[in-house]
Tab-separated table of C-alpha atoms in Angstrom:
chain	number	residue	atom	x	y	z
S	1	MET	CA	15.759	-61.079	-28.230
S	2	GLY	CA	15.505	-60.022	-31.872
S	3	LEU	CA	15.899	-56.458	-33.123
S	4	TYR	CA	12.150	-55.934	-33.577
S	5	ALA	CA	11.361	-57.376	-30.159
S	6	ALA	CA	14.018	-55.162	-28.570
S	7	TRP	CA	12.645	-52.095	-30.361
S	8	ARG	CA	9.103	-52.960	-29.252
S	9	VAL	CA	10.130	-53.259	-25.600
S	10	TRP	CA	12.704	-50.469	-25.375
S	11	TRP	CA	11.785	-47.726	-27.838
S	12	LYS	CA	8.389	-48.260	-29.430
S	13	PRO	CA	5.952	-45.491	-28.401
S	14	ASN	CA	4.011	-46.905	-25.470
S	15	VAL	CA	2.450	-43.984	-23.567
S	16	ALA	CA	-1.119	-43.712	-24.787
S	17	VAL	CA	-1.909	-40.554	-26.773
S	18	SER	CA	-4.935	-38.702	-25.410
S	19	PRO	CA	-6.958	-35.958	-27.131
S	20	PHE	CA	-7.045	-34.237	-23.712
S	21	GLY	CA	-3.278	-33.738	-23.585
S	22	PRO	CA	-0.561	-35.253	-21.382
S	23	ALA	CA	-1.494	-37.605	-18.570
S	24	TYR	CA	0.015	-37.605	-15.094
S	25	LEU	CA	1.304	-40.528	-13.070
S	26	TYR	CA	1.209	-39.889	-9.324
S	27	ILE	CA	3.527	-42.052	-7.235
S	28	ARG	CA	3.023	-41.646	-3.514
S	29	THR	CA	5.945	-41.731	-1.081
S	30	GLY	CA	6.721	-45.315	-0.116
S	31	SER	CA	4.877	-46.824	-3.098
S	32	SER	CA	5.918	-50.264	-4.344
S	33	PHE	CA	6.519	-51.153	-7.971
S	34	GLN	CA	3.251	-53.083	-7.906
S	35	ALA	CA	1.427	-49.944	-6.779
S	36	VAL	CA	2.955	-48.075	-9.723
S	37	LEU	CA	1.784	-50.786	-12.135
S	38	ASP	CA	-1.685	-50.765	-10.576
S	39	SER	CA	-1.921	-47.002	-11.077
S	40	ILE	CA	-0.777	-47.289	-14.693
S	41	ARG	CA	-3.365	-49.986	-15.406
S	42	ARG	CA	-6.144	-48.148	-13.573
S	43	GLN	CA	-5.613	-45.034	-15.693
S	44	ASP	CA	-4.844	-46.869	-18.961
S	45	LEU	CA	-1.644	-44.855	-19.314
S	46	LEU	CA	0.265	-47.390	-21.405
S	47	ILE	CA	-0.561	-49.358	-24.529
S	48	ASP	CA	1.465	-52.383	-23.400
S	49	THR	CA	1.898	-52.480	-19.634
S	50	GLU	CA	3.515	-55.925	-19.707
S	51	ALA	CA	6.359	-54.751	-21.949
S	52	PHE	CA	6.959	-51.829	-19.585
S	53	ALA	CA	6.926	-54.158	-16.560
S	54	TRP	CA	9.456	-56.507	-18.194
S	55	LEU	CA	11.882	-53.686	-19.008
S	56	ALA	CA	11.383	-52.127	-15.564
S	57	GLU	CA	12.413	-55.421	-13.946
S	58	HIS	CA	15.367	-55.707	-16.338
S	59	ARG	CA	16.541	-52.186	-15.390
S	60	GLU	CA	15.939	-52.837	-11.651
S	61	TYR	CA	13.390	-50.036	-11.356
S	62	PRO	CA	11.398	-51.895	-8.637
S	63	ARG	CA	14.335	-51.298	-6.266
S	64	GLN	CA	14.401	-47.528	-6.843
S	65	VAL	CA	10.826	-46.285	-7.139
S	66	ARG	CA	10.826	-42.520	-6.595
S	67	PRO	CA	7.695	-40.613	-5.594
S	68	GLY	CA	6.371	-37.656	-7.524
S	69	ARG	CA	4.008	-36.293	-10.156
S	70	TYR	CA	5.237	-37.368	-13.577
S	71	ARG	CA	3.997	-35.840	-16.813
S	72	LEU	CA	3.602	-38.541	-19.485
S	73	GLU	CA	3.713	-37.204	-23.018
S	74	GLY	CA	1.880	-39.339	-25.549
S	75	GLY	CA	4.156	-41.524	-27.644
S	76	LEU	CA	6.945	-41.861	-25.069
S	77	GLY	CA	8.745	-45.220	-25.173
S	78	ASN	CA	9.405	-47.511	-22.199
S	79	ASP	CA	13.125	-46.754	-21.988
S	80	ALA	CA	12.595	-42.970	-21.957
S	81	LEU	CA	9.738	-43.348	-19.467
S	82	LEU	CA	11.916	-45.375	-17.120
S	83	ASP	CA	14.687	-42.777	-17.415
S	84	LYS	CA	12.187	-40.148	-16.277
S	85	LEU	CA	10.897	-42.247	-13.361
S	86	MET	CA	14.287	-43.476	-12.181
S	87	ASN	CA	15.849	-40.011	-12.318
S	88	GLY	CA	12.927	-38.442	-10.473
S	89	GLN	CA	12.217	-36.029	-13.329
S	90	GLN	CA	8.846	-35.093	-11.978
S	91	ASP	CA	6.642	-32.220	-12.980
S	92	THR	CA	6.105	-29.344	-10.539
S	93	VAL	CA	2.714	-28.122	-9.356
S	94	ALA	CA	1.992	-24.425	-9.826
S	95	PHE	CA	-0.967	-22.848	-8.074
S	96	GLU	CA	-2.213	-19.571	-6.647
S	97	LEU	CA	-2.606	-19.297	-2.887
S	98	ASN	CA	-5.664	-17.139	-2.252
S	99	ALA	CA	-6.136	-15.009	0.853
S	100	PHE	CA	-7.692	-16.982	3.713
S	101	LYS	CA	-9.036	-16.111	7.147
S	102	TYR	CA	-8.765	-19.424	8.997
S	103	LYS	CA	-6.228	-22.244	9.079
S	104	PRO	CA	-8.691	-24.872	7.764
S	105	GLN	CA	-9.075	-22.712	4.638
S	106	LEU	CA	-5.303	-22.847	4.130
S	107	VAL	CA	-5.267	-26.626	4.498
S	108	GLY	CA	-8.224	-26.852	2.117
S	109	GLN	CA	-6.287	-24.993	-0.561
S	110	ILE	CA	-3.061	-26.951	-0.124
S	111	ALA	CA	-4.364	-30.513	0.301
S	112	PRO	CA	-5.537	-30.965	-3.333
S	113	GLN	CA	-2.248	-29.615	-4.710
S	114	ILE	CA	0.487	-31.690	-3.054
S	115	GLU	CA	0.971	-35.035	-1.343
S	116	ALA	CA	1.328	-33.494	2.142
S	117	ASP	CA	-0.987	-35.181	4.624
S	118	SER	CA	-3.734	-32.694	5.514
S	119	ALA	CA	-4.078	-34.082	9.043
S	120	LYS	CA	-0.337	-33.618	9.597
S	121	LEU	CA	-0.481	-30.066	8.269
S	122	ARG	CA	-3.412	-29.228	10.553
S	123	ALA	CA	-1.530	-30.703	13.513
S	124	LEU	CA	1.632	-28.702	12.790
S	125	LEU	CA	-0.343	-25.469	12.501
S	126	GLN	CA	-1.699	-26.153	15.994
S	127	ASP	CA	1.656	-27.152	17.521
S	128	ASN	CA	2.989	-24.162	19.466
S	129	SER	CA	6.243	-25.888	20.359
S	130	PHE	CA	7.015	-26.731	16.726
S	131	LEU	CA	6.045	-23.285	15.424
S	132	ARG	CA	8.093	-21.402	18.011
S	133	ARG	CA	11.146	-23.593	17.517
S	134	ARG	CA	11.028	-23.584	13.723
S	135	TYR	CA	9.631	-20.160	12.810
S	136	GLN	CA	9.531	-18.095	16.031
S	137	LEU	CA	5.738	-17.883	15.651
S	138	ASP	CA	2.776	-19.391	17.493
S	139	THR	CA	-0.627	-20.789	16.579
S	140	THR	CA	-2.084	-17.265	16.404
S	141	THR	CA	0.684	-15.494	14.509
S	142	VAL	CA	1.604	-18.343	12.122
S	143	LEU	CA	-0.922	-17.014	9.597
S	144	THR	CA	1.421	-14.056	9.035
S	145	MET	CA	3.849	-16.492	7.389
S	146	PHE	CA	1.699	-17.120	4.309
S	147	LEU	CA	1.746	-14.608	1.482
S	148	PRO	CA	-1.049	-14.985	-1.071
S	149	GLY	CA	0.233	-15.360	-4.602
S	150	PRO	CA	1.820	-17.904	-6.970
S	151	TYR	CA	3.635	-20.925	-5.576
S	152	ARG	CA	5.388	-23.865	-7.208
S	153	PHE	CA	6.078	-27.161	-5.436
S	154	LEU	CA	7.095	-30.700	-6.182
S	155	TRP	CA	3.981	-32.816	-5.765
S	156	ASN	CA	5.568	-35.077	-3.123
S	157	THR	CA	6.210	-32.120	-0.799
S	158	SER	CA	5.582	-33.027	2.833
S	159	ALA	CA	3.698	-30.886	5.360
S	160	GLU	CA	6.979	-29.751	6.940
S	161	GLN	CA	8.509	-28.967	3.550
S	162	PHE	CA	5.470	-26.925	2.563
S	163	LEU	CA	5.723	-24.848	5.743
S	164	ASP	CA	9.477	-24.388	5.257
S	165	SER	CA	8.878	-23.210	1.668
S	166	ALA	CA	6.198	-20.742	2.783
S	167	ALA	CA	8.611	-19.470	5.447
S	168	ALA	CA	11.300	-18.997	2.780
S	169	VAL	CA	8.918	-16.911	0.627
S	170	HIS	CA	8.106	-14.864	3.726
S	171	ARG	CA	11.807	-14.284	4.489
S	172	ARG	CA	12.458	-13.135	0.925
S	173	PHE	CA	9.625	-10.594	1.215
S	174	TRP	CA	11.137	-9.116	4.366
S	175	THR	CA	14.110	-7.394	2.779
S	176	PRO	CA	16.388	-5.184	4.895
S	177	GLU	CA	14.620	-2.135	3.435
S	178	ARG	CA	11.183	-3.392	4.498
S	179	ARG	CA	12.504	-4.211	7.950
S	180	ARG	CA	13.861	-0.671	8.235
S	181	ARG	CA	10.469	0.720	7.260
S	182	ALA	CA	8.761	-1.432	9.892
S	183	ASP	CA	11.267	-0.264	12.500
S	184	SER	CA	10.586	3.367	11.580
S	185	LEU	CA	6.889	2.729	12.291
S	186	GLN	CA	7.807	1.002	15.565
S	187	LEU	CA	6.172	-2.188	14.328
S	188	SER	CA	7.516	-5.737	14.152
S	189	PRO	CA	6.997	-7.735	10.935
S	190	VAL	CA	4.214	-9.668	12.678
S	191	GLN	CA	2.485	-6.410	13.652
S	192	VAL	CA	2.799	-5.146	10.081
S	193	HIS	CA	1.035	-8.304	8.892
S	194	VAL	CA	-1.714	-7.873	11.488
S	195	LEU	CA	-2.360	-4.257	10.537
S	196	ALA	CA	-2.163	-5.103	6.824
S	197	SER	CA	-4.786	-7.802	7.331
S	198	ILE	CA	-7.154	-5.164	8.732
S	199	VAL	CA	-6.421	-2.794	5.852
S	200	GLN	CA	-7.065	-5.614	3.400
S	201	ARG	CA	-10.465	-6.370	4.912
S	202	GLU	CA	-11.361	-2.668	4.930
S	203	THR	CA	-10.867	-2.040	1.215
S	204	ALA	CA	-9.970	-3.609	-2.099
S	205	LYS	CA	-9.097	-0.199	-3.572
S	206	PRO	CA	-5.321	0.215	-3.996
S	207	GLU	CA	-5.629	4.001	-3.724
S	208	ASP	CA	-7.330	3.820	-0.331
S	209	LYS	CA	-5.066	1.227	1.283
S	210	PRO	CA	-2.163	3.590	2.213
S	211	ILE	CA	-4.665	6.207	3.473
S	212	ILE	CA	-6.464	3.682	5.698
S	213	ALA	CA	-3.110	2.379	6.922
S	214	GLY	CA	-2.241	5.975	7.830
S	215	VAL	CA	-5.505	6.360	9.777
S	216	TYR	CA	-4.779	3.322	11.928
S	217	LEU	CA	-1.153	4.330	12.464
S	218	ASN	CA	-2.326	7.786	13.570
S	219	ARG	CA	-4.678	6.136	16.039
S	220	LEU	CA	-1.958	3.878	17.411
S	221	ARG	CA	0.368	6.847	17.905
S	222	GLN	CA	-2.314	8.753	19.809
S	223	GLY	CA	-3.256	5.775	21.970
S	224	MET	CA	-6.749	5.567	20.491
S	225	ARG	CA	-8.605	2.302	20.009
S	226	LEU	CA	-8.531	1.110	16.417
S	227	GLN	CA	-12.302	0.470	16.404
S	228	ALA	CA	-11.885	-1.577	13.242
S	229	ASP	CA	-15.090	-3.261	12.102
S	230	PRO	CA	-13.289	-6.180	10.391
S	231	THR	CA	-11.697	-7.217	13.705
S	232	LEU	CA	-15.141	-7.129	15.290
S	233	LEU	CA	-16.533	-9.354	12.538
S	234	TRP	CA	-13.678	-11.782	13.217
S	235	ALA	CA	-14.611	-11.724	16.916
S	236	ILE	CA	-18.284	-12.519	16.253
S	237	GLY	CA	-17.377	-14.986	13.496
S	238	ASN	CA	-19.440	-13.386	10.748
S	239	PHE	CA	-17.745	-11.604	7.851
S	240	GLY	CA	-20.998	-11.318	5.924
S	241	VAL	CA	-22.339	-8.468	8.070
S	242	ARG	CA	-23.002	-5.231	6.160
S	243	ARG	CA	-23.988	-3.248	9.231
S	244	VAL	CA	-22.208	-3.495	12.573
S	245	LEU	CA	-24.558	-3.086	15.523
S	246	ASN	CA	-23.832	-1.712	18.996
S	247	LYS	CA	-24.448	-5.138	20.514
S	248	ASP	CA	-21.632	-6.522	18.349
S	249	LYS	CA	-19.225	-4.112	20.024
S	250	LEU	CA	-19.842	-5.762	23.396
S	251	VAL	CA	-18.365	-9.144	22.438
S	252	ASP	CA	-15.570	-10.245	24.774
S	253	SER	CA	-12.630	-11.012	22.509
S	254	PRO	CA	-9.006	-9.898	22.126
S	255	TYR	CA	-10.019	-9.098	18.528
S	256	ASN	CA	-12.637	-6.571	19.658
S	257	THR	CA	-10.713	-3.376	18.934
S	258	TYR	CA	-13.696	-1.321	20.118
S	259	LYS	CA	-13.002	-2.492	23.676
S	260	ARG	CA	-9.231	-3.147	23.593
S	261	LYS	CA	-6.417	-0.820	22.676
S	262	GLY	CA	-3.671	-1.721	20.244
S	263	LEU	CA	-3.491	-4.353	17.570
S	264	PRO	CA	-5.284	-7.700	17.912
S	265	PRO	CA	-3.080	-10.726	18.674
S	266	GLY	CA	-3.074	-12.086	15.132
S	267	PRO	CA	-4.144	-11.358	11.542
S	268	ILE	CA	-7.775	-11.583	10.461
S	269	THR	CA	-6.786	-12.681	6.959
S	270	SER	CA	-3.574	-13.509	5.125
S	271	ALA	CA	-2.354	-10.097	3.990
S	272	ASN	CA	-1.174	-9.767	0.399
S	273	ARG	CA	1.861	-7.807	-0.757
S	274	GLN	CA	-0.202	-4.777	-1.753
S	275	SER	CA	-1.704	-4.456	1.734
S	276	LEU	CA	1.660	-5.039	3.410
S	277	ASN	CA	3.320	-2.387	1.280
S	278	ALA	CA	0.470	0.020	2.073
S	279	VAL	CA	1.297	-0.303	5.778
S	280	LEU	CA	5.025	-0.009	5.156
S	281	LYS	CA	4.487	3.074	2.966
S	282	PRO	CA	1.418	4.722	4.510
S	283	ALA	CA	-0.014	8.022	3.354
S	284	THR	CA	0.893	10.968	5.566
S	285	HIS	CA	-2.166	12.920	6.748
S	286	ASP	CA	-4.090	13.942	9.869
S	287	TYR	CA	-7.112	11.688	9.341
S	288	LEU	CA	-8.352	9.707	12.332
S	289	PHE	CA	-11.627	8.402	10.887
S	290	PHE	CA	-13.038	6.940	7.703
S	291	CYS	CA	-16.355	5.580	6.534
S	292	ALA	CA	-17.552	3.738	3.440
S	293	ARG	CA	-18.995	6.016	0.799
S	294	PRO	CA	-22.771	5.769	0.384
S	295	ASP	CA	-22.418	5.136	-3.363
S	296	PHE	CA	-21.016	1.643	-2.583
S	297	SER	CA	-18.072	2.365	-4.856
S	298	GLY	CA	-15.716	0.652	-2.413
S	299	TYR	CA	-13.957	3.912	-1.630
S	300	SER	CA	-14.012	5.665	1.746
S	301	ASP	CA	-14.611	9.177	3.006
S	302	PHE	CA	-11.925	10.348	5.442
S	303	ALA	CA	-12.125	12.809	8.295
S	304	ALA	CA	-9.767	14.470	10.756
S	305	THR	CA	-12.473	15.301	13.309
S	306	TYR	CA	-15.188	13.211	14.906
S	307	ALA	CA	-17.850	15.764	13.925
S	308	GLU	CA	-16.913	15.441	10.251
S	309	HIS	CA	-16.829	11.669	10.577
S	310	ARG	CA	-20.324	11.650	12.101
S	311	ARG	CA	-21.646	13.523	9.051
S	312	ASN	CA	-20.027	10.978	6.733
S	313	ALA	CA	-21.361	8.084	8.782
S	314	ARG	CA	-24.907	9.461	8.808
S	315	ARG	CA	-24.915	9.701	5.008
S	316	TYR	CA	-23.836	6.083	4.746
S	317	GLN	CA	-26.358	4.916	7.368
S	318	ARG	CA	-29.200	6.756	5.632
S	319	THR	CA	-28.347	4.905	2.425
S	320	LEU	CA	-28.416	1.578	4.277
S	321	ASP	CA	-31.797	2.539	5.787
S	322	SER	CA	-33.187	3.457	2.378
S	323	LEU	CA	-32.156	0.044	1.068
S	324	LYS	CA	-33.526	-1.670	4.197
S	325	ILE	CA	-30.123	-3.153	5.006
S	326	ARG	CA	-30.433	-3.918	8.703
S	327	ARG	CA	-27.551	-6.397	8.998
């Protein structure tokens, strides 16, 4: 092979330059070299695919195809590209995990981001034996393991690896200091997550979160029912309700905190760090009740007595009536 021919095959820029920026080559676990070539051709990633294929054979790449998500900068030559692929120098996937209420919503967020099989992930989230053995959780409490926020994964992360990574983030959150705070409240980490999920559904206002957490902790200490509307909405399966009716409070569910004392068996949403910290550092007060303010500001009015709470509730209900909000 002459010098020009060698340069053309080894080092000549071959990754197509796109006005839209770098392209990505996705290689699934177990892919053959032919599958890699088919993907390259399908996406028109290279200027000269045959030159790449020849050098790949020469360097024995077909025997060591490594899965992953590879960022292909325009102008990269075949030799440099093969170095990247053979060394597994794949790009990571960064994404934000948003709060979710149900396991299918978690799977729906994760499936587009990584290679993990969505059916396998759904199955693992429903496998009590696996969850207890691996994380000391069950199909109800496993949602406490997922903290909303930024995550970064290799694209070829499996379902098990994703769960292990989420568990590692969860363990890092639960520092010795946070565990001591939970102990001082006579709550387990799982119970903190459950209560934080209620606080999170009650308000988006950071100032109100510790106060609401304090209300529920006061109720738990006094043996009162939580009577938390968000748990009732979980029980009836409708989070879009603006006005809880008396008939809703009759639903037979372990999440109906109007009928059952104590915390529900699991979270009603994935609690974020702000809500968790509000439970771990609650405001100290004698409030036992709260009600949304009638100005719809998102803040709450708090009360220590039922009589005061009734006055607050009537103001809010009159506003709903004036706006003809029946449900």
